XYZ file of C-alpha atoms in Angstrom:
730
model
C 6.851 -5.353 13.059
C 5.055 -6.891 15.985
C 3.792 -10.441 15.676
C 0.279 -9.022 15.719
C -0.998 -5.474 15.743
C -4.674 -4.517 15.904
C -6.784 -1.387 16.258
C -8.739 -0.526 19.390
C -12.514 -0.194 19.513
C -15.307 0.155 22.071
C -18.952 -0.761 22.434
C -21.387 -0.007 25.214
C -22.424 -2.857 27.538
C -26.093 -2.434 26.571
C -25.297 -3.061 22.913
C -23.124 -6.031 23.881
C -26.023 -7.554 25.800
C -28.306 -7.023 22.815
C -25.872 -8.767 20.493
C -25.406 -11.728 22.832
C -29.102 -12.640 22.641
C -28.691 -14.126 19.182
C -27.997 -17.833 18.835
C -24.799 -18.524 16.882
C -24.467 -21.320 14.312
C -23.524 -24.762 15.643
C -19.715 -24.609 15.507
C -18.017 -25.821 18.657
C -14.274 -25.373 18.037
C -12.081 -22.782 16.355
C -10.435 -25.520 14.294
C -13.858 -26.248 12.831
C -14.333 -22.526 12.144
C -11.020 -22.411 10.251
C -12.183 -25.157 7.907
C -14.702 -22.704 6.484
C -13.909 -19.579 4.480
C -13.772 -18.825 0.766
C -12.681 -22.334 -0.217
C -15.736 -23.951 1.343
C -18.185 -21.620 -0.389
C -18.556 -23.119 -3.845
C -21.933 -23.573 -5.470
C -21.382 -26.114 -8.258
C -24.750 -25.232 -9.756
C -23.620 -21.669 -10.390
C -21.468 -21.102 -13.502
C -18.015 -19.554 -13.401
C -17.250 -16.684 -15.771
C -14.487 -14.466 -17.058
C -13.800 -11.209 -15.233
C -14.717 -9.230 -18.340
C -18.146 -10.891 -18.423
C -18.826 -10.248 -14.746
C -17.626 -6.639 -14.744
C -19.561 -5.941 -17.919
C -22.683 -6.751 -15.914
C -23.850 -9.584 -18.158
C -24.407 -12.050 -15.293
C -25.035 -11.479 -11.595
C -22.226 -12.164 -9.136
C -24.348 -13.235 -6.185
C -27.818 -14.164 -5.122
C -28.373 -17.259 -7.268
C -26.977 -19.711 -4.754
C -29.427 -21.619 -2.578
C -26.727 -22.141 0.029
C -25.923 -19.481 2.601
C -23.038 -18.686 4.922
C -21.573 -15.781 6.864
C -19.279 -12.974 5.763
C -16.072 -14.111 4.026
C -17.435 -17.668 4.018
C -17.467 -18.173 7.796
C -20.903 -19.271 9.108
C -20.276 -17.696 12.531
C -20.017 -14.284 10.862
C -23.653 -14.425 9.770
C -24.935 -12.961 13.056
C -23.779 -10.317 15.513
C -23.463 -12.904 18.271
C -21.478 -15.142 15.962
C -18.541 -12.722 16.103
C -18.382 -13.020 19.905
C -18.923 -16.773 19.906
C -16.121 -17.119 17.372
C -13.817 -14.998 19.526
C -14.484 -17.175 22.566
C -13.555 -20.232 20.467
C -10.453 -18.521 19.108
C -9.308 -17.413 22.561
C -9.761 -20.930 23.978
C -7.896 -22.455 21.053
C -5.013 -20.004 21.428
C -4.752 -20.595 25.178
C -4.576 -24.326 24.525
C -1.747 -23.749 22.030
C 0.099 -21.592 24.571
C -0.128 -24.442 27.103
C 1.209 -26.880 24.514
C 4.130 -24.575 23.741
C 5.030 -24.164 27.403
C 4.829 -27.910 28.015
C 6.849 -28.946 24.952
C 10.626 -29.494 25.041
C 12.688 -27.057 22.922
C 12.443 -28.579 19.461
C 11.084 -27.992 15.954
C 7.564 -28.791 17.160
C 7.732 -25.751 19.457
C 8.373 -23.517 16.455
C 5.473 -25.077 14.551
C 3.127 -24.626 17.509
C 4.223 -21.011 17.757
C 3.359 -20.479 14.099
C 0.029 -22.245 14.601
C -0.731 -19.835 17.437
C 0.197 -16.855 15.268
C -1.905 -18.189 12.394
C -4.985 -18.786 14.560
C -5.074 -15.249 15.894
C -4.398 -13.811 12.440
C -7.129 -15.887 10.754
C -9.609 -14.398 13.211
C -8.285 -10.879 13.669
C -7.384 -10.098 10.034
C -10.850 -11.097 8.874
C -12.620 -9.215 11.669
C -10.519 -6.109 11.053
C -11.529 -6.084 7.382
C -15.206 -6.561 8.265
C -15.016 -3.779 10.886
C -13.913 -1.344 8.166
C -16.260 -2.577 5.426
C -19.277 -4.142 7.158
C -22.632 -4.211 5.340
C -24.363 -2.457 8.256
C -23.561 -0.566 11.456
C -24.512 -3.390 13.835
C -22.151 -5.848 12.198
C -19.474 -3.149 12.144
C -19.825 -2.495 15.879
C -19.645 -6.202 16.698
C -16.534 -6.570 14.541
C -14.915 -3.506 16.148
C -15.402 -4.899 19.644
C -14.068 -8.313 18.664
C -11.117 -6.670 16.944
C -10.435 -4.863 20.217
C -10.670 -8.154 22.111
C -8.156 -9.706 19.757
C -5.855 -6.695 20.136
C -5.852 -6.995 23.916
C -5.153 -10.713 23.707
C -2.287 -10.094 21.289
C -0.745 -7.598 23.718
C -0.819 -10.306 26.382
C 0.936 -12.713 24.012
C 3.547 -10.127 23.103
C 4.322 -9.552 26.793
C 4.191 -13.207 27.878
C 7.705 -13.830 29.211
C 7.169 -17.596 29.396
C 6.284 -17.701 25.697
C 9.449 -15.765 24.892
C 11.553 -18.106 27.009
C 10.046 -21.095 25.197
C 11.003 -19.830 21.736
C 14.356 -18.518 23.006
C 15.178 -21.962 24.441
C 14.779 -23.406 20.940
C 17.188 -20.808 19.540
C 19.724 -21.563 22.280
C 19.728 -25.332 21.604
C 22.507 -25.617 19.049
C 21.953 -29.346 18.575
C 18.311 -28.620 17.669
C 18.879 -25.614 15.403
C 21.649 -27.423 13.524
C 18.970 -29.683 12.034
C 16.765 -26.769 10.918
C 16.529 -25.841 7.245
C 16.814 -22.217 6.081
C 13.052 -21.625 6.294
C 12.915 -22.964 9.857
C 15.721 -20.596 10.864
C 14.068 -17.623 9.147
C 10.784 -18.283 10.982
C 12.586 -18.731 14.296
C 14.448 -15.435 13.895
C 11.233 -13.711 12.862
C 9.393 -14.717 16.051
C 12.342 -13.854 18.292
C 12.913 -10.496 16.638
C 9.248 -9.533 16.810
C 9.079 -10.218 20.548
C 12.426 -8.590 21.355
C 11.411 -5.384 19.562
C 8.960 -5.007 22.468
C 11.741 -5.414 25.027
C 10.343 -8.671 26.376
C 13.877 -9.850 27.132
C 14.498 -6.848 29.391
C 13.662 -6.291 33.119
C 10.022 -5.862 34.132
C 10.240 -2.134 34.891
C 11.523 -1.463 31.356
C 8.758 -3.587 29.850
C 6.163 -1.615 31.805
C 7.698 1.621 30.556
C 7.468 0.289 27.016
C 3.713 -0.358 27.354
C 3.124 3.167 28.686
C 5.138 4.708 25.851
C 3.199 2.744 23.242
C 0.025 4.372 24.588
C 1.636 7.803 24.190
C 2.587 6.951 20.596
C -0.977 5.912 19.767
C -2.403 9.128 21.231
C 0.096 11.460 19.567
C -0.255 9.639 16.242
C -4.053 9.864 16.266
C -3.894 13.581 17.095
C -1.317 14.239 14.361
C -3.487 12.490 11.761
C -6.641 14.288 12.879
C -5.042 17.727 12.779
C -3.503 16.959 9.398
C -6.944 16.340 7.907
C -8.461 19.614 9.088
C -9.169 22.210 6.373
C -7.551 25.634 6.320
C -9.988 28.509 6.881
C -9.386 31.836 5.105
C -11.348 35.048 4.650
C -13.280 35.103 1.407
C -12.238 38.692 0.704
C -8.544 37.734 0.876
C -8.702 35.042 -1.789
C -7.642 35.547 -5.449
C -10.406 36.621 -7.780
C -10.492 33.320 -9.675
C -10.986 31.436 -6.415
C -13.706 33.835 -5.266
C -15.631 33.259 -8.495
C -15.466 29.493 -7.946
C -16.941 29.701 -4.451
C -19.494 32.366 -5.415
C -20.836 30.120 -8.184
C -20.959 27.162 -5.824
C -22.740 28.736 -2.858
C -24.877 31.379 -4.618
C -24.817 33.525 -1.481
C -22.620 35.894 0.456
C -19.603 34.144 1.947
C -17.369 35.409 4.757
C -14.977 32.442 5.158
C -14.075 29.499 2.966
C -12.450 26.160 3.758
C -9.471 24.859 1.791
C -9.421 21.046 1.794
C -6.288 20.591 -0.292
C -3.134 22.367 -1.494
C -4.724 23.489 -4.782
C -1.976 22.128 -7.025
C -4.547 21.169 -9.674
C -5.596 24.795 -10.374
C -4.507 26.357 -13.681
C -3.913 29.867 -12.244
C -0.541 30.287 -10.566
C -1.789 32.899 -8.056
C -4.571 30.520 -6.932
C -2.118 27.642 -6.620
C 0.329 29.640 -4.540
C -2.389 31.169 -2.321
C -4.042 27.802 -1.647
C -0.748 26.013 -1.046
C 0.493 28.798 1.249
C -2.589 28.704 3.480
C -3.286 24.965 3.415
C 0.311 24.146 4.320
C 0.858 27.121 6.634
C 2.894 26.280 9.711
C 0.607 25.145 12.513
C 1.925 24.947 16.061
C -0.614 22.329 17.180
C 0.413 19.971 14.362
C 4.059 20.651 15.143
C 3.521 19.837 18.821
C 1.787 16.532 18.084
C 4.468 15.488 15.602
C 7.184 16.294 18.143
C 5.252 14.309 20.778
C 5.027 11.359 18.387
C 8.726 11.469 17.535
C 9.803 11.855 21.163
C 7.587 8.973 22.302
C 8.923 6.703 19.558
C 12.498 7.696 20.386
C 11.982 7.031 24.099
C 10.352 3.689 23.384
C 13.244 2.597 21.167
C 15.832 3.740 23.713
C 14.028 1.895 26.508
C 14.402 -1.433 24.695
C 18.058 -1.018 23.800
C 18.148 0.857 20.486
C 19.907 4.164 19.842
C 16.932 5.508 17.844
C 13.527 4.557 16.496
C 14.966 4.308 12.981
C 17.537 1.750 14.142
C 14.763 -0.312 15.727
C 12.564 -0.191 12.633
C 15.303 -0.971 10.102
C 17.295 -3.659 11.892
C 15.438 -6.548 10.272
C 14.742 -4.999 6.864
C 16.607 -5.500 3.596
C 18.484 -2.246 4.132
C 19.416 -3.234 7.674
C 20.352 0.175 9.075
C 19.620 3.929 8.827
C 23.162 4.464 7.547
C 22.580 2.183 4.552
C 19.330 3.949 3.691
C 20.896 7.402 4.076
C 23.772 6.494 1.750
C 21.358 5.079 -0.833
C 19.155 8.191 -0.808
C 22.045 10.669 -0.998
C 23.767 8.839 -3.847
C 20.504 8.464 -5.755
C 19.800 12.175 -5.321
C 23.244 13.080 -6.632
C 22.798 10.967 -9.771
C 19.317 12.347 -10.365
C 20.240 16.023 -10.017
C 21.063 16.782 -13.715
C 17.779 15.241 -14.843
C 15.782 17.346 -12.383
C 17.491 20.534 -13.569
C 16.628 19.726 -17.194
C 12.981 19.146 -16.295
C 12.790 22.424 -14.410
C 14.012 24.371 -17.447
C 11.003 23.129 -19.396
C 8.643 23.799 -16.501
C 9.967 27.378 -16.160
C 9.303 28.077 -19.825
C 5.863 26.495 -19.600
C 4.956 28.669 -16.612
C 6.338 31.784 -18.270
C 4.313 31.164 -21.404
C 1.207 30.062 -19.500
C 1.039 33.087 -17.219
C 2.796 35.621 -19.462
C 5.489 36.133 -16.867
C 9.035 37.261 -17.489
C 11.276 34.172 -17.697
C 13.678 35.813 -15.263
C 11.239 35.332 -12.369
C 12.346 33.176 -9.383
C 12.268 29.351 -9.444
C 9.400 26.911 -9.450
C 7.609 26.347 -6.138
C 6.128 22.993 -5.028
C 2.633 23.910 -6.227
C 3.986 24.768 -9.696
C 6.110 21.626 -9.762
C 3.170 19.319 -9.136
C 0.859 21.168 -11.529
C 3.181 21.447 -14.526
C 4.624 17.952 -14.094
C 1.110 16.553 -14.326
C -0.059 18.772 -17.202
C 3.091 18.338 -19.299
C 3.128 14.593 -18.661
C -0.445 14.247 -19.888
C 0.228 16.361 -22.975
C 3.386 14.421 -23.690
C 1.605 11.072 -23.533
C -1.148 12.204 -25.907
C 1.237 13.952 -28.313
C 3.502 10.916 -28.551
C 0.888 8.267 -29.213
C -0.560 7.678 -32.644
C -3.885 6.863 -31.046
C -4.774 10.013 -29.105
C -7.926 8.400 -27.747
C -6.045 5.752 -25.734
C -6.714 7.573 -22.463
C -10.445 6.974 -22.958
C -10.106 3.225 -23.585
C -9.257 2.061 -20.074
C -12.530 0.350 -19.210
C -12.358 -1.610 -15.969
C -13.552 -4.871 -17.504
C -10.878 -4.633 -20.210
C -8.174 -3.859 -17.661
C -9.099 -6.964 -15.664
C -9.299 -9.159 -18.756
C -5.925 -7.844 -19.930
C -4.524 -8.593 -16.494
C -5.884 -12.136 -16.764
C -4.317 -12.602 -20.217
C -0.968 -11.440 -18.860
C -1.183 -13.846 -15.904
C -2.132 -16.758 -18.186
C 0.714 -16.118 -20.617
C 3.485 -15.255 -18.136
C 2.642 -17.033 -14.862
C 0.382 -19.815 -16.191
C -2.426 -18.898 -13.808
C -6.023 -17.948 -14.626
C -8.428 -15.606 -12.860
C -11.992 -16.952 -12.841
C -15.039 -15.259 -11.330
C -16.781 -17.747 -9.059
C -20.118 -18.045 -7.344
C -20.356 -16.702 -3.816
C -22.896 -18.040 -1.370
C -25.630 -15.876 0.036
C -24.237 -13.819 2.887
C -20.597 -14.328 1.896
C -19.884 -10.858 0.476
C -19.723 -7.560 2.366
C -21.470 -5.964 -0.637
C -23.192 -7.220 -3.797
C -20.634 -5.363 -5.951
C -17.759 -7.517 -4.664
C -16.557 -10.216 -7.080
C -15.067 -13.479 -5.836
C -12.177 -14.652 -8.012
C -10.574 -18.084 -7.982
C -6.889 -18.212 -8.950
C -6.038 -21.423 -10.808
C -2.577 -22.726 -11.699
C -2.388 -24.799 -14.881
C -0.620 -27.614 -12.976
C -1.679 -27.237 -9.337
C -5.317 -26.245 -9.815
C -6.847 -23.858 -7.275
C -4.144 -21.863 -5.465
C -6.164 -19.101 -3.785
C -8.997 -16.584 -3.772
C -9.132 -12.851 -4.374
C -12.204 -10.820 -3.470
C -12.267 -7.784 -5.791
C -13.876 -4.960 -3.804
C -13.331 -2.176 -6.309
C -16.175 0.331 -5.971
C -16.782 3.274 -3.694
C -19.677 3.016 -1.218
C -20.871 4.682 1.971
C -19.960 1.956 4.474
C -16.493 1.330 3.069
C -13.094 2.624 4.175
C -12.009 5.012 1.354
C -8.563 3.611 0.615
C -6.669 1.401 -1.766
C -4.959 -1.603 -0.190
C -4.702 -5.362 0.068
C -6.213 -7.214 3.035
C -4.768 -10.653 3.779
C -7.552 -12.795 5.229
C -5.585 -16.060 5.367
C -1.926 -16.578 4.462
C -0.823 -19.065 1.858
C 1.211 -21.985 3.165
C 1.752 -25.552 2.042
C -1.349 -26.547 4.019
C -3.556 -23.431 3.831
C -5.258 -21.820 0.826
C -4.644 -18.039 0.826
C -7.512 -15.561 0.678
C -7.083 -11.812 0.109
C -9.251 -8.775 -0.580
C -8.079 -6.261 -3.166
C -9.735 -2.996 -2.216
C -10.091 0.140 -4.353
C -12.638 2.949 -4.435
C -13.486 3.497 -8.095
C -16.544 5.675 -8.686
C -19.564 4.188 -10.481
C -22.190 6.482 -11.961
C -25.784 5.204 -11.720
C -27.800 4.810 -14.898
C -30.899 6.979 -15.101
C -34.179 5.339 -14.042
C -32.554 1.950 -13.313
C -30.788 0.177 -10.474
C -27.745 -0.451 -12.679
C -24.461 1.435 -12.965
C -22.175 2.608 -15.721
C -18.939 0.666 -15.359
C -16.007 2.996 -14.788
C -13.233 3.971 -17.124
C -9.916 4.297 -15.352
C -7.198 6.871 -15.823
C -3.527 5.908 -16.024
C -2.910 6.426 -12.303
C -5.848 4.191 -11.381
C -4.700 1.428 -13.715
C -1.196 1.653 -12.288
C -2.619 1.494 -8.750
C -4.736 -1.555 -9.618
C -1.680 -3.360 -10.984
C 0.337 -2.335 -7.914
C -2.179 -3.894 -5.548
C -2.493 -6.956 -7.766
C 1.267 -7.465 -7.396
C 0.702 -7.616 -3.637
C -2.200 -10.017 -4.182
C -0.132 -12.464 -6.241
C 2.709 -12.307 -3.708
C 0.198 -13.414 -1.071
C -1.604 -15.940 -3.287
C 1.448 -17.698 -4.744
C 3.433 -17.852 -1.505
C 3.903 -21.477 -0.436
C 5.972 -21.550 2.720
C 5.907 -23.912 5.676
C 5.128 -21.079 8.079
C 2.462 -18.419 7.723
C 4.809 -15.986 9.471
C 7.072 -16.019 6.405
C 4.397 -16.305 3.734
C 3.681 -13.804 0.993
C 3.646 -10.203 2.163
C 4.701 -10.939 5.767
C 8.236 -9.623 5.138
C 9.621 -6.108 5.766
C 8.217 -3.239 3.711
C 11.329 -2.713 1.577
C 11.019 -6.358 0.453
C 7.242 -6.865 0.284
C 6.776 -3.828 -1.997
C 8.995 -5.317 -4.727
C 6.299 -7.472 -6.455
C 3.833 -4.565 -6.435
C 6.387 -2.177 -7.958
C 7.256 -4.841 -10.537
C 3.622 -5.003 -11.619
C 3.684 -1.239 -12.123
C 6.540 -1.879 -14.538
C 4.468 -4.472 -16.372
C 1.552 -2.149 -17.061
C 3.997 0.571 -18.116
C 5.242 -1.601 -21.008
C 3.343 -0.751 -24.241
C 2.867 -4.420 -25.167
C 1.194 -5.202 -21.838
C -0.663 -1.906 -21.872
C -2.042 -2.691 -25.323
C -3.287 -6.060 -24.075
C -5.093 -4.219 -21.287
C -6.817 -1.527 -23.344
C -7.760 -3.973 -26.094
C -7.340 -7.561 -24.855
C -8.505 -9.268 -28.043
C -6.404 -7.339 -30.606
C -2.747 -8.212 -31.166
C -0.170 -5.612 -30.167
C 1.136 -3.533 -33.049
C 4.216 -1.471 -32.255
C 3.297 0.949 -35.035
C 0.373 2.100 -32.919
C 2.872 3.505 -30.420
C 5.591 5.996 -31.258
C 7.271 5.046 -27.981
C 8.147 1.470 -28.974
C 9.037 -0.470 -25.806
C 9.506 2.619 -23.630
C 8.084 2.735 -20.101
C 4.778 4.590 -20.515
C 4.946 6.073 -17.024
C 8.539 7.322 -17.346
C 7.661 10.591 -19.015
C 10.149 13.464 -19.329
C 8.914 14.825 -16.002
C 9.418 11.829 -13.699
C 12.764 12.887 -12.173
C 11.255 15.793 -10.233
C 8.633 13.523 -8.687
C 11.346 11.026 -7.743
C 13.423 13.758 -6.131
C 10.442 14.842 -4.019
C 10.020 11.264 -2.773
C 13.724 11.106 -1.971
C 13.596 14.291 0.111
C 10.537 13.119 2.062
C 12.288 9.782 2.655
C 15.313 11.676 3.969
C 13.089 13.744 6.233
C 11.268 10.674 7.559
C 14.591 8.992 8.342
C 16.122 12.085 9.950
C 13.135 12.831 12.164
C 13.058 9.250 13.440
C 16.813 9.166 13.995
C 17.184 12.340 16.055
C 13.689 13.092 17.470
C 14.168 16.896 17.229
C 12.220 19.362 19.352
C 11.528 21.477 16.240
C 10.677 19.613 13.040
C 10.219 22.809 11.001
C 13.927 23.619 11.193
C 14.908 20.094 10.131
C 12.448 20.110 7.218
C 13.502 23.568 6.002
C 17.167 22.581 6.118
C 16.632 19.343 4.196
C 14.388 20.855 1.526
C 16.754 23.801 1.088
C 19.706 21.455 0.586
C 18.163 18.712 -1.536
C 15.053 20.067 -3.299
C 15.305 22.074 -6.516
C 11.873 23.610 -5.875
C 11.666 27.062 -4.317
C 10.124 27.088 -0.866
C 6.947 29.076 -0.260
C 7.680 31.056 2.941
C 5.971 30.110 6.208
C 4.797 26.739 4.899
C 5.420 23.302 6.399
C 3.900 20.635 4.111
C 5.435 17.850 6.194
C 2.962 18.606 8.999
C 0.223 17.103 6.793
C 2.382 14.178 5.616
C 0.569 11.231 7.214
C 3.244 8.733 6.140
C 5.426 10.082 8.959
C 3.033 8.171 11.212
C 2.142 5.168 9.055
C 5.644 4.458 7.716
C 7.822 5.857 10.511
C 11.473 5.580 9.277
C 10.364 3.305 6.398
C 9.041 5.684 3.748
C 12.227 5.017 1.758
C 10.879 1.509 1.085
C 9.028 2.546 -2.063
C 12.103 3.959 -3.809
C 14.242 1.065 -2.569
C 11.705 -1.492 -3.827
C 11.268 0.367 -7.098
C 14.991 0.131 -7.797
C 15.009 -3.652 -7.297
C 11.766 -4.083 -9.253
C 13.409 -2.159 -12.114
C 16.417 -4.490 -11.973
C 14.115 -7.497 -12.254
C 12.079 -5.958 -15.047
C 14.968 -4.781 -17.210
C 16.888 -8.039 -16.813
C 13.968 -10.420 -17.342
C 10.995 -8.715 -19.007
C 11.860 -5.461 -20.789
C 12.628 -7.022 -24.178
C 9.800 -9.561 -23.910
C 7.237 -8.910 -21.145
C 5.392 -12.146 -21.993
C 8.504 -14.330 -21.713
C 7.483 -17.681 -20.197
C 10.918 -18.600 -18.838
C 11.137 -15.284 -17.006
C 7.603 -15.851 -15.740
C 8.621 -19.243 -14.326
C 11.536 -17.623 -12.464
C 9.278 -14.927 -11.042
C 6.723 -17.511 -9.956
C 9.342 -19.529 -8.073
C 10.541 -16.345 -6.379
C 7.012 -15.461 -5.256
C 6.472 -18.956 -3.864
C 9.295 -18.396 -1.373
C 7.411 -15.532 0.287
C 9.770 -14.059 2.856
C 10.933 -17.482 3.992
C 14.433 -17.302 2.483
C 17.292 -14.816 2.604
C 15.976 -11.700 0.842
C 19.137 -10.680 -0.995
C 20.112 -14.210 -2.074
C 16.672 -14.963 -3.530
C 16.691 -11.639 -5.400
C 20.221 -12.216 -6.726
C 19.051 -15.583 -8.029
C 16.053 -14.001 -9.731
C 17.997 -11.119 -11.311
C 20.832 -13.418 -12.350
C 23.770 -11.802 -10.557
C 24.775 -10.296 -7.207
C 23.625 -6.713 -7.599
C 24.967 -3.785 -5.594
C 23.541 -0.503 -4.355
C 25.102 1.188 -7.398
C 23.112 -1.196 -9.606
C 19.938 -0.261 -7.737
C 20.578 3.450 -8.260
C 21.344 2.940 -11.945
C 18.101 0.974 -12.325
C 16.160 4.119 -11.387
C 18.308 6.784 -13.032
C 19.309 5.202 -16.354
C 15.782 4.626 -17.733
C 14.936 8.245 -16.879
C 18.172 9.503 -18.450
C 17.683 7.506 -21.654
C 14.099 8.655 -21.909
C 14.987 12.282 -21.247
C 17.858 12.223 -23.749
C 15.580 10.759 -26.406
C 12.602 13.058 -25.975
C 13.163 16.035 -23.708
C 16.532 17.117 -25.111
C 15.259 16.779 -28.672
C 12.581 19.413 -28.066
C 13.299 23.050 -28.865
C 12.032 24.880 -25.779
C 11.535 28.098 -27.731
C 8.976 26.289 -29.944
C 6.909 25.421 -26.881
C 5.993 21.896 -27.975
C 3.584 21.671 -25.037
């Protein structure tokens, strides 16, 4: 990844002039600005509370404090002009650091100044980027967008500053200096060098200029590909299946000539509706194909211009996997081991479809729309049928989930989550809850803003925003963002607090794994803290937390935090709740898309449809629906270019950790201590060595594959094979 990457934005000069009329708060240096933030916004007169209490609505989360500040605890972010004033301070501070770096002899201090420069720009830009996407009003949003653009332009200048590169390279070349570095120093040094060299800064000027031009082409093609992928499919009303026509007729109550399809329709119970919707929504589209080809070609040309054979080689060089060849071998071997399990699942799905639609069982195979529909339906029925308490799906109240999460953290990691008082003006919305994370020995270790509810001025996605990184000298602050729907109570200003389904609970735990990785990281350098590592490493804690919530004992603590776990309440014992008999097919689909992502970014073909058809024909057990190209709406080809494999890779290692340390006792304190020490290292140590130490042995790629396949095989042998298909247990 680049040292810094930011989004572009624009604002008219007239609006800029309007914003600049406001007088900013009296803060004269960026160092002074950095002293503010979440940690400085504590109202001792306002009581702390448990998350369950706050999310139950028993006490307010803001508004009682007499003190006021700006967004995210920074006084300068209380006015429109404050954003610009803060940027001027940040820019001046960064320029001063650049001058110090260029004037310093090649030594350890140069590396620390470089990290200080990186941290300063990130403290400003990461916060402004979050505010730009989630601002409380349009004016603040526009100011944040412009300042985010300013930061982006400045970052591009840093990334192409040859003198800066020479300064850090001179440190690397001084053997007598580097010989005194510890492992974390060396990791940080390599990180900065690698990030700059990925941009070709070490190459001649004409090649660097070509790189900048190609990056512009990538941005344009990527934006076009995403936009086209979000467009609905338009079909004639008269051509749609009868069941679909009835749905639209009831909705519009008037004559309709055309209808828009906004999704593939895999949730519909009628097979003809599913196939029709999938066929038209994912129909091959030449414009999408052209933009994807443009994106792939631009990425390929960019990588070649800076000395790599392909974009995939460039992206994977500094990951855990290390090369496209390693990833390809992993995916192919995993697919081979998974194949028998997928075939067994499909036999059940075929019978279910035959019975459901009264079709002859001899009909052709299951298409992708059927696969997604029946996997979901049969999984849900399986979970209900195999739990003594059939109402457990209705018990996932948000406040209980959060309290259960807190109980787990207290027991396993010895940290507590406490809702704290925000100051007036600190939150982007009144529904956001500020949470202090406290270690039983170290005290306060960080802050998490829980921004969990859907609203109009909020980016509709689930993610973790790092506002400040955790180091030995800096308290980390993150925002955990979801978009859960709250229903308003009648005739009041209050809301019903949401109940979450299994997927939402799993997602919340996934993002919380990221949050703890960021919060508990205690490295010397922010560049190696928490989630700063490559995707196939930084996803491991989040996938591990999915494993935690899948364990019945943890799950029970979540749905009913104040009642002791009783294994008799679950027929599944200590089985992974999310590994149902129909998980192998979903895993195979992810494998095939990972293969496609890797192949497209390794060869940059002029026709992606041929590559996709060939791969799906060879590796997918689902029958293709003719003239469809689902990959042309697969946005991860842009966002994760050549790195979509990271989720399966990380899942395999997370499974190794879970089954070696937590499966028999998910609340084991000794295992929790080991995990905590691992998280503290961030990405500041050798990835594989730190993971070997955590797992307890030097694991291989075969171990990683077994960690995914064996739990599915054991589960399938225990439950799927014991079912008589002819009795139609579903």
